[in-house]
Coordinates of C-alpha atoms and ligand atoms in Angstrom, one line a residue:
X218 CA -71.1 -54.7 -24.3
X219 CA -74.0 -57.1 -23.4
X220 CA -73.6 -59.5 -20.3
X221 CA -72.3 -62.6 -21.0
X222 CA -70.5 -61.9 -24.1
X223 CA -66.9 -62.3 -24.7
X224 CA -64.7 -59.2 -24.3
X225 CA -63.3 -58.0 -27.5
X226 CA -60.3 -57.9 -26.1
X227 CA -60.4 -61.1 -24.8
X228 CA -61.5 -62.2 -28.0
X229 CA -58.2 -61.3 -29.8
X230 CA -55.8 -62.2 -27.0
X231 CA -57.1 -65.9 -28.1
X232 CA -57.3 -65.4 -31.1
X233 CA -53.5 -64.3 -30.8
X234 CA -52.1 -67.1 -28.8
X235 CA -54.0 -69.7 -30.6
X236 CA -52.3 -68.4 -33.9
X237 CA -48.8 -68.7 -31.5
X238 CA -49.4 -72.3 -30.2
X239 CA -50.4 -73.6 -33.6
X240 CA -47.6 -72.8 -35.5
X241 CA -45.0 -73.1 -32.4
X242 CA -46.9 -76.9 -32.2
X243 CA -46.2 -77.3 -36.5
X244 CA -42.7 -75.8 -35.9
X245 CA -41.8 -78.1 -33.1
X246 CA -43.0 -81.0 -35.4
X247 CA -40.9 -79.9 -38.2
X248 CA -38.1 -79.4 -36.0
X249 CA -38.6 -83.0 -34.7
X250 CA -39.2 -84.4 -38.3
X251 CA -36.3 -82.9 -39.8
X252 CA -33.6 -85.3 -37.9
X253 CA -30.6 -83.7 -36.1
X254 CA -27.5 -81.8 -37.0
X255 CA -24.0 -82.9 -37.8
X256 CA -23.5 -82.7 -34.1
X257 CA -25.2 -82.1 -30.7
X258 CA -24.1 -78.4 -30.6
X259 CA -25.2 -78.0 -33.8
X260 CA -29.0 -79.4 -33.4
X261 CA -29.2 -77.1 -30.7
X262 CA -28.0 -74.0 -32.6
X263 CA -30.7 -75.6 -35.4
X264 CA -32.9 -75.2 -32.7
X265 CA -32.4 -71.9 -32.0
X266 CA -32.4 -70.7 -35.5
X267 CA -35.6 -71.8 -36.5
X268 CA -37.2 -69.8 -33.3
X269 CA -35.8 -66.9 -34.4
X270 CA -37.0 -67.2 -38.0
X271 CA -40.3 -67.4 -36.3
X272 CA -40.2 -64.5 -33.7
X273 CA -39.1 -62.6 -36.6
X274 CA -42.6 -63.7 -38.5
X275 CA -44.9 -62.8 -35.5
X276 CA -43.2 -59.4 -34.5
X277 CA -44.1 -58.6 -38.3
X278 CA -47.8 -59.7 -37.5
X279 CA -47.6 -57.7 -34.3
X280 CA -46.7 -54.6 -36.0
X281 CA -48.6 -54.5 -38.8
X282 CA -51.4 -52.3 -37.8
X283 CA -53.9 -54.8 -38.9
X284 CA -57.2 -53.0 -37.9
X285 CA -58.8 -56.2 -36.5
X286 CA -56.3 -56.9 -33.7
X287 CA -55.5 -52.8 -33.1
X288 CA -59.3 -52.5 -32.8
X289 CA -59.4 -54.8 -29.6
X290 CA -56.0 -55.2 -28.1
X291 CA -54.3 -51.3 -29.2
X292 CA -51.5 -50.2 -30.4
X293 CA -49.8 -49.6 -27.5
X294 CA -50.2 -53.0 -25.9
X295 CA -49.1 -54.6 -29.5
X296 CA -46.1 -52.0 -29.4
X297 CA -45.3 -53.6 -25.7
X298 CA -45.0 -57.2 -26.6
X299 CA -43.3 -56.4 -30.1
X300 CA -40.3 -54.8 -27.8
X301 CA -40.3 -57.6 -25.5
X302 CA -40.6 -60.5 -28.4
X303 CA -37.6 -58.1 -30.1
X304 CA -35.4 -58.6 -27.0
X305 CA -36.5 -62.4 -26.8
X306 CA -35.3 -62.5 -30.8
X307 CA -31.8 -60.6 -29.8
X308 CA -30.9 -64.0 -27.4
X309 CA -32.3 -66.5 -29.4
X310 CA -30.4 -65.0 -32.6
X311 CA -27.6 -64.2 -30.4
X312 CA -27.3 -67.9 -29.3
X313 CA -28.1 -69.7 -32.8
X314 CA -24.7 -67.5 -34.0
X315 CA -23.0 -68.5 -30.5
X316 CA -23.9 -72.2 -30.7
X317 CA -23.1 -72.5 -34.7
X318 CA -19.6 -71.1 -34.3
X319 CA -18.9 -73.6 -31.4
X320 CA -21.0 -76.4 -33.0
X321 CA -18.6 -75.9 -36.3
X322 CA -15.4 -75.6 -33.5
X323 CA -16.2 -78.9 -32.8
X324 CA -16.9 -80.3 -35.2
X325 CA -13.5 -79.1 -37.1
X326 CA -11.2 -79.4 -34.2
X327 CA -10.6 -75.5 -35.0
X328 CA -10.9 -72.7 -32.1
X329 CA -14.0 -70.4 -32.2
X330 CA -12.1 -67.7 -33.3
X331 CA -10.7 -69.4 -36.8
X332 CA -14.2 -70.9 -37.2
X333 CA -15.6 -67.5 -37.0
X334 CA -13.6 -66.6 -39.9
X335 CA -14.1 -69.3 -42.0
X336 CA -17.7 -68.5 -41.0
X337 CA -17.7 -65.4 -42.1
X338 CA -16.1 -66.4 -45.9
X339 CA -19.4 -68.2 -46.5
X340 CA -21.9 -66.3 -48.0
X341 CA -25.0 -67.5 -46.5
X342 CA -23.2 -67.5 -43.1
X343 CA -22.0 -63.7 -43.9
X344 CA -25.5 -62.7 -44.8
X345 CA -26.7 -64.4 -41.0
X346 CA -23.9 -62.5 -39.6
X347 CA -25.0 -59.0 -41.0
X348 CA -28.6 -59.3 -39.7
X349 CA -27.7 -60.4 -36.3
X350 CA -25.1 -57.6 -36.0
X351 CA -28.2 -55.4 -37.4
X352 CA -30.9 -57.0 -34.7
X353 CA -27.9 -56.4 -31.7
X354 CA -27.1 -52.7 -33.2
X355 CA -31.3 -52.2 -33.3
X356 CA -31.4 -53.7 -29.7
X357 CA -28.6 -51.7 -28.4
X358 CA -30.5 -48.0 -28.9
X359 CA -33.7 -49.9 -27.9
X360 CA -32.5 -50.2 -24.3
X361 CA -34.4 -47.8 -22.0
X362 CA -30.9 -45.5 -21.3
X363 CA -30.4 -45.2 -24.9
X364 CA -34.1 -44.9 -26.3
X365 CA -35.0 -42.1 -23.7
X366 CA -31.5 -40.0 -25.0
X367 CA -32.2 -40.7 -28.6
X368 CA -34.5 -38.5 -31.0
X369 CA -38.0 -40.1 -31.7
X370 CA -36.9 -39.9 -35.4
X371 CA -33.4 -41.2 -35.1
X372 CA -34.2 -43.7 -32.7
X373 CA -37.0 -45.1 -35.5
X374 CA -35.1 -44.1 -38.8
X375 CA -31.9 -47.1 -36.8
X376 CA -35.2 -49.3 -35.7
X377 CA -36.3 -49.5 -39.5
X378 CA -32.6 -51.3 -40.2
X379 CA -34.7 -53.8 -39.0
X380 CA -36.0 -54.4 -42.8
X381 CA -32.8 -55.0 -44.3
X382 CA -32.3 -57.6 -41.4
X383 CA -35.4 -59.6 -42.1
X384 CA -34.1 -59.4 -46.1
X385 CA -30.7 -60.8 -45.1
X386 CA -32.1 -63.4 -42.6
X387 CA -34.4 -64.6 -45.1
X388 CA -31.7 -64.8 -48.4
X389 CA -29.8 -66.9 -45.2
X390 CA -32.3 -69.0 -44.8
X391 CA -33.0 -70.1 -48.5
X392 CA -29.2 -70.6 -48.8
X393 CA -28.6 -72.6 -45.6
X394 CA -30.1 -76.4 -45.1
X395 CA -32.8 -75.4 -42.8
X396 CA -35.8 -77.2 -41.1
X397 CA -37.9 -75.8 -43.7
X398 CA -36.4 -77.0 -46.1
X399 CA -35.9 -80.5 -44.4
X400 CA -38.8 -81.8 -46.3
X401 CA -42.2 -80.4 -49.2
X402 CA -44.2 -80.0 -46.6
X403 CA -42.1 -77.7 -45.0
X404 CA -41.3 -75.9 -47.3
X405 CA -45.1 -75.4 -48.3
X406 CA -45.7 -74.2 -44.6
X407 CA -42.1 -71.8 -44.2
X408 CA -43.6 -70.0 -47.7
X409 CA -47.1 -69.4 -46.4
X410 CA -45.8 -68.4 -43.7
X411 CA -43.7 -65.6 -45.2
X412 CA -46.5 -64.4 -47.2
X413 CA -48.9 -64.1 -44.4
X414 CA -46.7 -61.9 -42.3
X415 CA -45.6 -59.9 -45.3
X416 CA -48.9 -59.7 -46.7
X417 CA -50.2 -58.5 -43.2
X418 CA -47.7 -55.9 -43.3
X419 CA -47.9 -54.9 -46.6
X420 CA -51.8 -54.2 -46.3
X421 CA -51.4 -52.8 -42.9
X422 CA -48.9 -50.4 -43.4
X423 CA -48.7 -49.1 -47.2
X424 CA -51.6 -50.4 -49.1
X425 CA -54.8 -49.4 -46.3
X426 CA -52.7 -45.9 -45.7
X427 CA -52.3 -45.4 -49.4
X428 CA -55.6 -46.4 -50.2
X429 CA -57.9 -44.4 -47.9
X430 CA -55.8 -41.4 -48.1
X431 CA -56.1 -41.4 -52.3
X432 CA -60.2 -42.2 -51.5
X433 CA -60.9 -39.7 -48.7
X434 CA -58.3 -36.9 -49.5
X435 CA -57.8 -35.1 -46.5
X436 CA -57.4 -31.9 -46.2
X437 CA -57.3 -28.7 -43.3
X438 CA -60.0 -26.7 -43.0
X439 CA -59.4 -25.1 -39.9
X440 CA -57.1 -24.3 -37.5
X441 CA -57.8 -23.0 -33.9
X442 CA -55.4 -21.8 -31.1
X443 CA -56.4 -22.9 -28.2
X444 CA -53.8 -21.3 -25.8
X445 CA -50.3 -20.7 -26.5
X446 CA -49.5 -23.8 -26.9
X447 CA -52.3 -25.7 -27.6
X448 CA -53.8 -25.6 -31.1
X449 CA -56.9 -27.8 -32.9
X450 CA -56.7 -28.6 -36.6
X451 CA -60.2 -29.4 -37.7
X452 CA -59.6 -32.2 -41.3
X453 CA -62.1 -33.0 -43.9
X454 CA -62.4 -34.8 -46.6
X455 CA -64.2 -37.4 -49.1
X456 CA -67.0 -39.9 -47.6
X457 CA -65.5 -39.6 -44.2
X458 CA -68.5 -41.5 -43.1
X459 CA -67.0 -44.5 -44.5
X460 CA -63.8 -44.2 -42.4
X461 CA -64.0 -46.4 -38.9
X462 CA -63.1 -44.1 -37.2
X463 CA -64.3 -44.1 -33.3
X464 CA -64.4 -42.0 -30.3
X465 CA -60.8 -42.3 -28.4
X466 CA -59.1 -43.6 -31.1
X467 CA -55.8 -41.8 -32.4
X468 CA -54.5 -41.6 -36.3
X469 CA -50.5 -40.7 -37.0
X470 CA -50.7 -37.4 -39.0
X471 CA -48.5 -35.8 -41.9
X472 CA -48.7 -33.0 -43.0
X473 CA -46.5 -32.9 -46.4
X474 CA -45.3 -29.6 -48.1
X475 CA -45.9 -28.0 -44.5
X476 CA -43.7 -30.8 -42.3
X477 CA -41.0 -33.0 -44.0
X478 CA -42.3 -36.5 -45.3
X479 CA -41.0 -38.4 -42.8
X480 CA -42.4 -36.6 -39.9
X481 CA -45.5 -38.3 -38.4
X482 CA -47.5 -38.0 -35.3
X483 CA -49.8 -39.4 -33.2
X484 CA -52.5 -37.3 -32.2
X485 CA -55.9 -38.3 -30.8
X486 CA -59.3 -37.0 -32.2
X487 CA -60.6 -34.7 -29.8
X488 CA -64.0 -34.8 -30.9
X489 CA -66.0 -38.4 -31.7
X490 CA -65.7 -38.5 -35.3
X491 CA -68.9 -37.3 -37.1
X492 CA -68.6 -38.7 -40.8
X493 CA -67.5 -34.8 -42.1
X494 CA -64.9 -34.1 -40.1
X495 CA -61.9 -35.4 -37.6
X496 CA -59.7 -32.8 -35.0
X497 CA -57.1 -33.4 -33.4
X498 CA -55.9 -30.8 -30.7
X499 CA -51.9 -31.1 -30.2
X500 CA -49.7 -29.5 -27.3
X501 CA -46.3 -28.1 -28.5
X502 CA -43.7 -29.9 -27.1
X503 CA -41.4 -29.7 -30.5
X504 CA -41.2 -29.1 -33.9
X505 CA -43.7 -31.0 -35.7
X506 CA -46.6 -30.6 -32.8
X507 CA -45.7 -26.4 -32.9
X508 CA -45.8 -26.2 -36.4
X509 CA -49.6 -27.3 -36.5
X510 CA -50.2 -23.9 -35.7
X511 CA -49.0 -22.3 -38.6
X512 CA -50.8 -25.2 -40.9
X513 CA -52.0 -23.4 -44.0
X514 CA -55.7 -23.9 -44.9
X515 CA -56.5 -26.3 -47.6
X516 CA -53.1 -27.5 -47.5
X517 CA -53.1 -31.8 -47.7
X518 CA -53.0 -34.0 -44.5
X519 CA -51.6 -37.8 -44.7
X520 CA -53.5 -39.5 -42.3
X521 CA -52.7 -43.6 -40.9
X522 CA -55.4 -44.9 -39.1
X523 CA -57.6 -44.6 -37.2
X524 CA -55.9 -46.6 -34.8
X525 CA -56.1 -47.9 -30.6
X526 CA -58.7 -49.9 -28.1
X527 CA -59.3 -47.1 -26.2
X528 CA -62.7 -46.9 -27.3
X529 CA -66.3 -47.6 -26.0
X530 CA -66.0 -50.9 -27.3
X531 CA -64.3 -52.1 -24.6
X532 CA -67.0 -51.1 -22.2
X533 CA -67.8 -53.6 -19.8
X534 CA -70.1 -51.4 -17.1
X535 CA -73.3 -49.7 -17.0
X536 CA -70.6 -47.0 -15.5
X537 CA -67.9 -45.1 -16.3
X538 CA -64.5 -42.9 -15.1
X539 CA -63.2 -41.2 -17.3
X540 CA -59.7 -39.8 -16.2
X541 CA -57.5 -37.4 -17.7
X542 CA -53.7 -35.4 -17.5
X543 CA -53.1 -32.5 -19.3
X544 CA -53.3 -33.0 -23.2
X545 CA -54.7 -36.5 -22.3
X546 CA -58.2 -34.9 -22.2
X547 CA -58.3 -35.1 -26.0
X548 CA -59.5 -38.9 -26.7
X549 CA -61.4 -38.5 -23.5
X550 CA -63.5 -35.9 -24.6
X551 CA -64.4 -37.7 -27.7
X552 CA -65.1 -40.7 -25.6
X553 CA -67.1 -38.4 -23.3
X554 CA -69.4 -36.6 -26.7
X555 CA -70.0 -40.5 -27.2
X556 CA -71.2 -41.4 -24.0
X557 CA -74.9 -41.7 -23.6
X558 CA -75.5 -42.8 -20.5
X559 CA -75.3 -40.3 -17.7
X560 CA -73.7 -42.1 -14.9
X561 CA -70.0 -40.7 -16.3
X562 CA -67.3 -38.9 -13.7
X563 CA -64.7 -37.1 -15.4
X564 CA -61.5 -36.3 -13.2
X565 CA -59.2 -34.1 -15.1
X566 CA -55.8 -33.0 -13.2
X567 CA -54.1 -30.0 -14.6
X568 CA -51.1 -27.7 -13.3
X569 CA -53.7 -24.6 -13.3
X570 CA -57.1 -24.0 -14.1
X571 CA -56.4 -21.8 -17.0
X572 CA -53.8 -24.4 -18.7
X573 CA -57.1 -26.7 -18.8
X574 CA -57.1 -27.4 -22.7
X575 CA -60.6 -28.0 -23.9
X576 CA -62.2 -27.4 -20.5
X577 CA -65.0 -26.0 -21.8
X578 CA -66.2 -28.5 -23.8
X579 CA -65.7 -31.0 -21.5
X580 CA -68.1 -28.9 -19.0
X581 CA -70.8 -28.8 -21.4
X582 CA -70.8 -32.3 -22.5
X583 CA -70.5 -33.7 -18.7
X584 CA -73.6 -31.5 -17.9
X585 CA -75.6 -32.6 -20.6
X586 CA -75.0 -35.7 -19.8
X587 CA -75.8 -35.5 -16.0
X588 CA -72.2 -36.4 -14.9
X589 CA -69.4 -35.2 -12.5
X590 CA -66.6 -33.2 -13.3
X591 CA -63.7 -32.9 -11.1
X592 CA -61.0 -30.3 -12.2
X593 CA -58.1 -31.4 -10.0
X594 CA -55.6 -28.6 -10.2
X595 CA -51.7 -29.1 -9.0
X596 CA -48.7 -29.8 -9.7
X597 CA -47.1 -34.2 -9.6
X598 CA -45.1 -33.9 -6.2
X599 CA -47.1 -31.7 -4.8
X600 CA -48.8 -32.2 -1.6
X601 CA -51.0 -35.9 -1.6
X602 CA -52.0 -36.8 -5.3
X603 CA -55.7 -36.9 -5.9
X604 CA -54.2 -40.6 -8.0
X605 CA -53.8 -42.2 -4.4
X606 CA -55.9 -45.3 -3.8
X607 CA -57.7 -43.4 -0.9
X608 CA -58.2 -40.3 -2.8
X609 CA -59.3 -41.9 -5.6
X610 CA -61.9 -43.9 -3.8
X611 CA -63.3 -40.7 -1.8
X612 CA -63.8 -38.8 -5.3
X613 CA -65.5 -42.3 -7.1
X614 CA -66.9 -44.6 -4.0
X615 CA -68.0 -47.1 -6.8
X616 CA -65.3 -46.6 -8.9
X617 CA -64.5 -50.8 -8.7
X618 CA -68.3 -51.1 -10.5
X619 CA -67.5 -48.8 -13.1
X620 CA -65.0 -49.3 -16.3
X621 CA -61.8 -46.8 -15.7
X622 CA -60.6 -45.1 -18.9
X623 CA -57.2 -43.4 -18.0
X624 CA -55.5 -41.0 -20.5
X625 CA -52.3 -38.8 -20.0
X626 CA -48.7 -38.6 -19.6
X627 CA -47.0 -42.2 -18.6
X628 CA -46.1 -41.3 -14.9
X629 CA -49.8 -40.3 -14.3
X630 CA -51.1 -43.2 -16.0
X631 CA -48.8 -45.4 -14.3
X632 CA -49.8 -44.1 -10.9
X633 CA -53.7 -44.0 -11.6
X634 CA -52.8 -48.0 -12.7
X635 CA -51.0 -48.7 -9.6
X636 CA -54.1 -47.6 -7.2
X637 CA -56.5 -48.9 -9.5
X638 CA -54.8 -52.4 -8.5
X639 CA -54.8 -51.6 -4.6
X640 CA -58.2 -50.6 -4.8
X641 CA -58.9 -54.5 -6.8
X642 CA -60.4 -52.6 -10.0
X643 CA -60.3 -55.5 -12.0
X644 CA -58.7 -55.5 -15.1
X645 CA -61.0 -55.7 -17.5
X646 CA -62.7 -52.6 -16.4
X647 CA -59.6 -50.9 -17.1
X648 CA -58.3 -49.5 -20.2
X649 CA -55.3 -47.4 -20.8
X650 CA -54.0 -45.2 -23.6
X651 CA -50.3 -43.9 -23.1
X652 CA -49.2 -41.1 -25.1
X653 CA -45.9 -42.8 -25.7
X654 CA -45.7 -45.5 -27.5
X655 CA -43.2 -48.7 -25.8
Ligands
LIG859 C1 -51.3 -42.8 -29.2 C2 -50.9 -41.4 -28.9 C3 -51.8 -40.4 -29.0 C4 -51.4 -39.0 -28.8 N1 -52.3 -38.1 -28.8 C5 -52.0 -36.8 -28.5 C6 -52.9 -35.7 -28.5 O1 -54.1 -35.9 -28.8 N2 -52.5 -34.5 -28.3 C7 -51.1 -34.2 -28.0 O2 -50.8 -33.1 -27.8 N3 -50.2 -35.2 -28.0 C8 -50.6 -36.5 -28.3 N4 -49.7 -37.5 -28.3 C9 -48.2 -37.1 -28.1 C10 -47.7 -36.6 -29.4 O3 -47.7 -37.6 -30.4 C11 -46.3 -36.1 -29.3 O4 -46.3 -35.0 -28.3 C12 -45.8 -35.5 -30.6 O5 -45.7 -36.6 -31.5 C13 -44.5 -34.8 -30.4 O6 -43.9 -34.6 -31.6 P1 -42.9 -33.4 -31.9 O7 -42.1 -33.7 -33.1 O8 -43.6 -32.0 -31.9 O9 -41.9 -33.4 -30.7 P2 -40.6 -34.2 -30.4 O10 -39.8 -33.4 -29.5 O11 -40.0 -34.6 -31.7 O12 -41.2 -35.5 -29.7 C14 -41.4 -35.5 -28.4 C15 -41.8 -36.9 -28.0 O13 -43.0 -37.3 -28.6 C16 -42.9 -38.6 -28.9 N5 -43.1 -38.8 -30.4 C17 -42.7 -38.0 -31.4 N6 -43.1 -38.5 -32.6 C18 -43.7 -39.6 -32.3 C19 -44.3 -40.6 -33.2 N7 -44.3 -40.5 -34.5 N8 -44.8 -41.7 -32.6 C20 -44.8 -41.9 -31.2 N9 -44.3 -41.0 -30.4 C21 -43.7 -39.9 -30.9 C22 -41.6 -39.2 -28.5 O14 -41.7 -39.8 -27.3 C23 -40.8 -37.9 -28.5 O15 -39.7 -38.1 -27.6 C24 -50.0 -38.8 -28.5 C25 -49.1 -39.8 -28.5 C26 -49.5 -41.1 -28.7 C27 -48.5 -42.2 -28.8

C-alpha cells in the first residue's frame, strides 16, 4: 500500500457505517413522520419493531459474502458483528413482542396473559410470534455453552431457521400497520430496502457460487499425504486465471459424490494461487477434513469463494511477521510465495519438529527470499511461550515497524493478539485470520 492512502480496510469500515447512519437517520425520520401509536406503550413497542426489521436487513448484508466488503474487512470480522447485531436483534425483537402485549394490556384493560392469547388468534400477530420464537430458539444454541457442545453442522442446519424467520417477519410486516407503510415514500424506501439486502444475498451466496463453479469447473487433480494426518488436494479447472483469487485467502470446499452435499469446509490455499491451479492442505480433525485423503482423482470440487482480508492487500509496512500454529501455516505460506520483499520473519510454533506441515516449503521460500525462520517447537502450557510480549520482542526487535500477519488455532491467535497490544503494535499493522469462524 502506498503512504498516504486510505487503508482498504478502513475504506469499507466507512463505507459500512455510513450505509448504517443513513438509513438509521431515514428510519428515525420515518419513525418520527409516521405519528404515534394508539398509546405510549405502544409507540414504543413501534419503536422497537421497526429496529428490528432493520437489524434484520443489515445482518443480511453482513452475511452475504459480498466480495467487496469480504475483500477488505474478512469474513471473520463480518461473522463477529453478525453474532453480536444477532444478539442485539434477540432484545430488540424480544422487547417489541414484550411492549406490544403490555401496550394492547392497556389499552384493553385485559391482563398480559389473555392479551397474549387474543394476540396470538391474529394472524399477522401469530406470524410475529413464530419468528421471534425462531430468532430466541436460533439465539439459544448460539450462546457460547451451547455452540461449543453442538456439531458445526447441527449448530448451522438450526442457525439457517433463521430464513423462515426473516419470511414470517416480513408476511408480518406487510399485514401489520407499520412505519413503512405510514406513508408512499415509505413504502418506496421499506421495498428497496428489501431488495437490496436480498439481492446482496442472493448474488453473494447462490448466484456468484453457482456461476463460477458452472464457468471454471473444478476438478482434483492431485492428492498428496503429507503426514498422517495432513493431506494437500491440488484443484484445477477452466480459466482459473480469471478467478480473484489471492495469497491467504480461504474458499469453503465440497466435494459432492465423495462427501454429502451439505458438508462444506473452509480450507486456506496453501500456495498463492497461480491462474492453473489452487491447494488447499487440511489437517484431520473429523470426517469431512479425513476424507480428503481418500479424494478420488478427477472427481468434482464445489468451490465458494475465494474469500477473507488476510491478504497482502492489507499491507501497511515495508516489513513483515508472518506468524504461524500448526495447520495455520497454510495461508501463510501462500502469503509468504507472494512476498517480494526480503525483510519477512516467519515464526512457526509446532508441538515437534516432525509434525511441521509444509516445513519445507516454507524453508525454501524464506531463504529465497532472504528472511528469518524461526521453528518454535513445544507444546501451549509448557515452560514460557515464545507468544509472550518479551519473547516476542527478543525474536522481532522491530516487530512494532512491521505489519503482523497471525494465523492458527484461536488460543494462539488470541495470545499473539494480547502481546501484540502490550508491545503497542498498532492496529492497523495487524491482521488476523482465525480458523473458526464467530
Ligand atoms: C477461514 C478458515 C480457514 C481454514 N483453513 C484451514 C486450512 O487451511 N487447513 C486446515 O486443516 N484447516 C483449516 N480450517 C479449519 C477447518 O475448516 C476445519 O478443521 C474443518 O472444517 C473441520 O471439518 P471436519 O468436518 O473434518 O471436522 P468436524 O469435527 O466436523 O469440525 C471440527 C470443527 O471445525 C469447524 N468447522 C467444521 N466445518 C466448518 C465450516 N463449514 N465452517 C466453519 N467451521 C467449520 C467447527 O469449529 C468444528 O467444530 C480453516 C477454518 C477456517 C474458518
Amino acid at each position: 500500500m502506498r503512504q498516504g492512502t486510505i487503508p482498504p480496510v478502513v475504506a469499507a469500515r466507512w463505507a459500512l457505517w455510513t450505509f448504517v447512519i443513513v438509513n438509521l437517520v431515514i428510519v428515525e425520520v420515518l419513525f418520527l413522520k409516521a405519528g404515534t401509536g394508539k398509546n405510549g406503550v405502544l409507540t414504543v413497542a413501534k419503536f422497537f419493531g421497526l429496529h428490528a426489521a432493520v437489524l434484520m436487513l443489515f445482518q443480511l448484508l453482513l452475511v452475504a459474502r459480498l466480495p467487496w466488503l469480504d475483500r477488505r474487512i474478512g469474513m471473520d470480522r463480518l461473522t463477529v458483528w453478525h453474532r453480536w447485531l444477532g444478539f442485539t436483534l434477540l432484545w430488540t425483537v424480544l422487547a417489541h413482542a414484550l411492549l406490544v402485549v403490555l401496550g394492547y394490556a392497556r389499552l384493553d384493560g385485559a391482563s398480559a396473559t389473555k392479551t397474549f392469547g387474543a394476540l396470538a388468534g391474529v394472524p399477522a400477530s401469530l406470524l410475529g410470534m413464530c419468528a421471534a420464537a425462531i430468532v430466541v430458539a436460533v439465539a439459544a444454541v448460539s450462546a457460547r455453552y451451547a455452540r461449543r457442545r453442538l456439531r458445526y453442522e447441527t449448530w448451522h442446519g438450526l442457525h439457517l431457521l433463521l430464513y423462515v424467520a426473516l419470511g414470517l417477519s416480513f408476511v408480518h410486516q406487510l399485514l401489520e400497520t407499520t412505519t413503512f407503510s405510514s406513508s408512499a415514500p415509505a413504502k418506496i424506501y421499506w421495498w428497496a430496502l428489501w431488495l437490496a439486502a436480498f439481492g446482496a444475498l442472493v448474488t453473494g451466496r447462490i448466484v456468484m457460487p453457482l456461476w463460477r463453479n458452472a464457468y471454471h469447473r473444478f476438478r482434483v487433480t492431485a492428492v498428496v499425504p503429507e503426514s498422517d494426518n495432513v493431506v494437500t488436494v491440488h484443484v484445477t479447472g477452466r480459466h482459473l486465471d480469471r478467478l480473484p483469487a489471492r495469497a491467504g485467502q480461504f474458499c469453503i470446499w465440497r466435494f459432492p459424490g465423495h462427501h454429502p452435499w451439505w458438508s462444506a469446509n473452509p480450507f486456506s490455499l496453501s500456495a498463492a494461487p497461480d491462474g492453473r491451479t489452487l491447494r488447499l492442505t487440511a489437517k484431520a480433525v473429523g470426517d469431512a477434513s479425513a476424507g480428503l485423503r481418500h479424494l478420488p482423482i478427477g472427481s468434482r470440487a464445489f468451490v465458494e469463494g475465494p474469500y477473507g482480508a488476510f491478504t497482502s492487500l492489507q499491507r501497511t509496512r515495508p516489513g513483515v511477521v508472518l506468524i504461524a500454529g500448526g495447520v495455520g501455516i497454510t495461508p501463510v505460506r501462500a502469503l509468504l510465495e507472494e512476498e517480494t520483499a526480503g525483510d519477512v520473519v516467519v515464526l512457526y510454533r509446532v508441538r515437534s519438529e516432525n509434525e511441521a506441515v509444509l516445513v519445507d516449503e516454507v524453508r525454501a521460500l524464506v531463504a529465497s527470499r532472504g528472511g528469518r525462520l524461526h521453528l518454535l517447537t513445544g507444546r501451549t502450557g509448557e515452560g514460557r511461550s515464545p507468544f509472550e510480549p518479551e519473547s516476542l520482542r527478543a525474536l522481532v526487535p522491530d516487530i512494532v515497524e512491521r505489519d503482523v500477519y497471525v494465523c492458527g488455532p484461536p488460543r494462539m491467535t488470541s495470545a499473539v493478539l494480547s502481546a501484540l497490544r502490550t508491545l503497542k503494535v498498532p492496529h492497523r499493522h495487524v491482521h488476523a485470520e482465525r480458523f473458526g469462524l464467530a
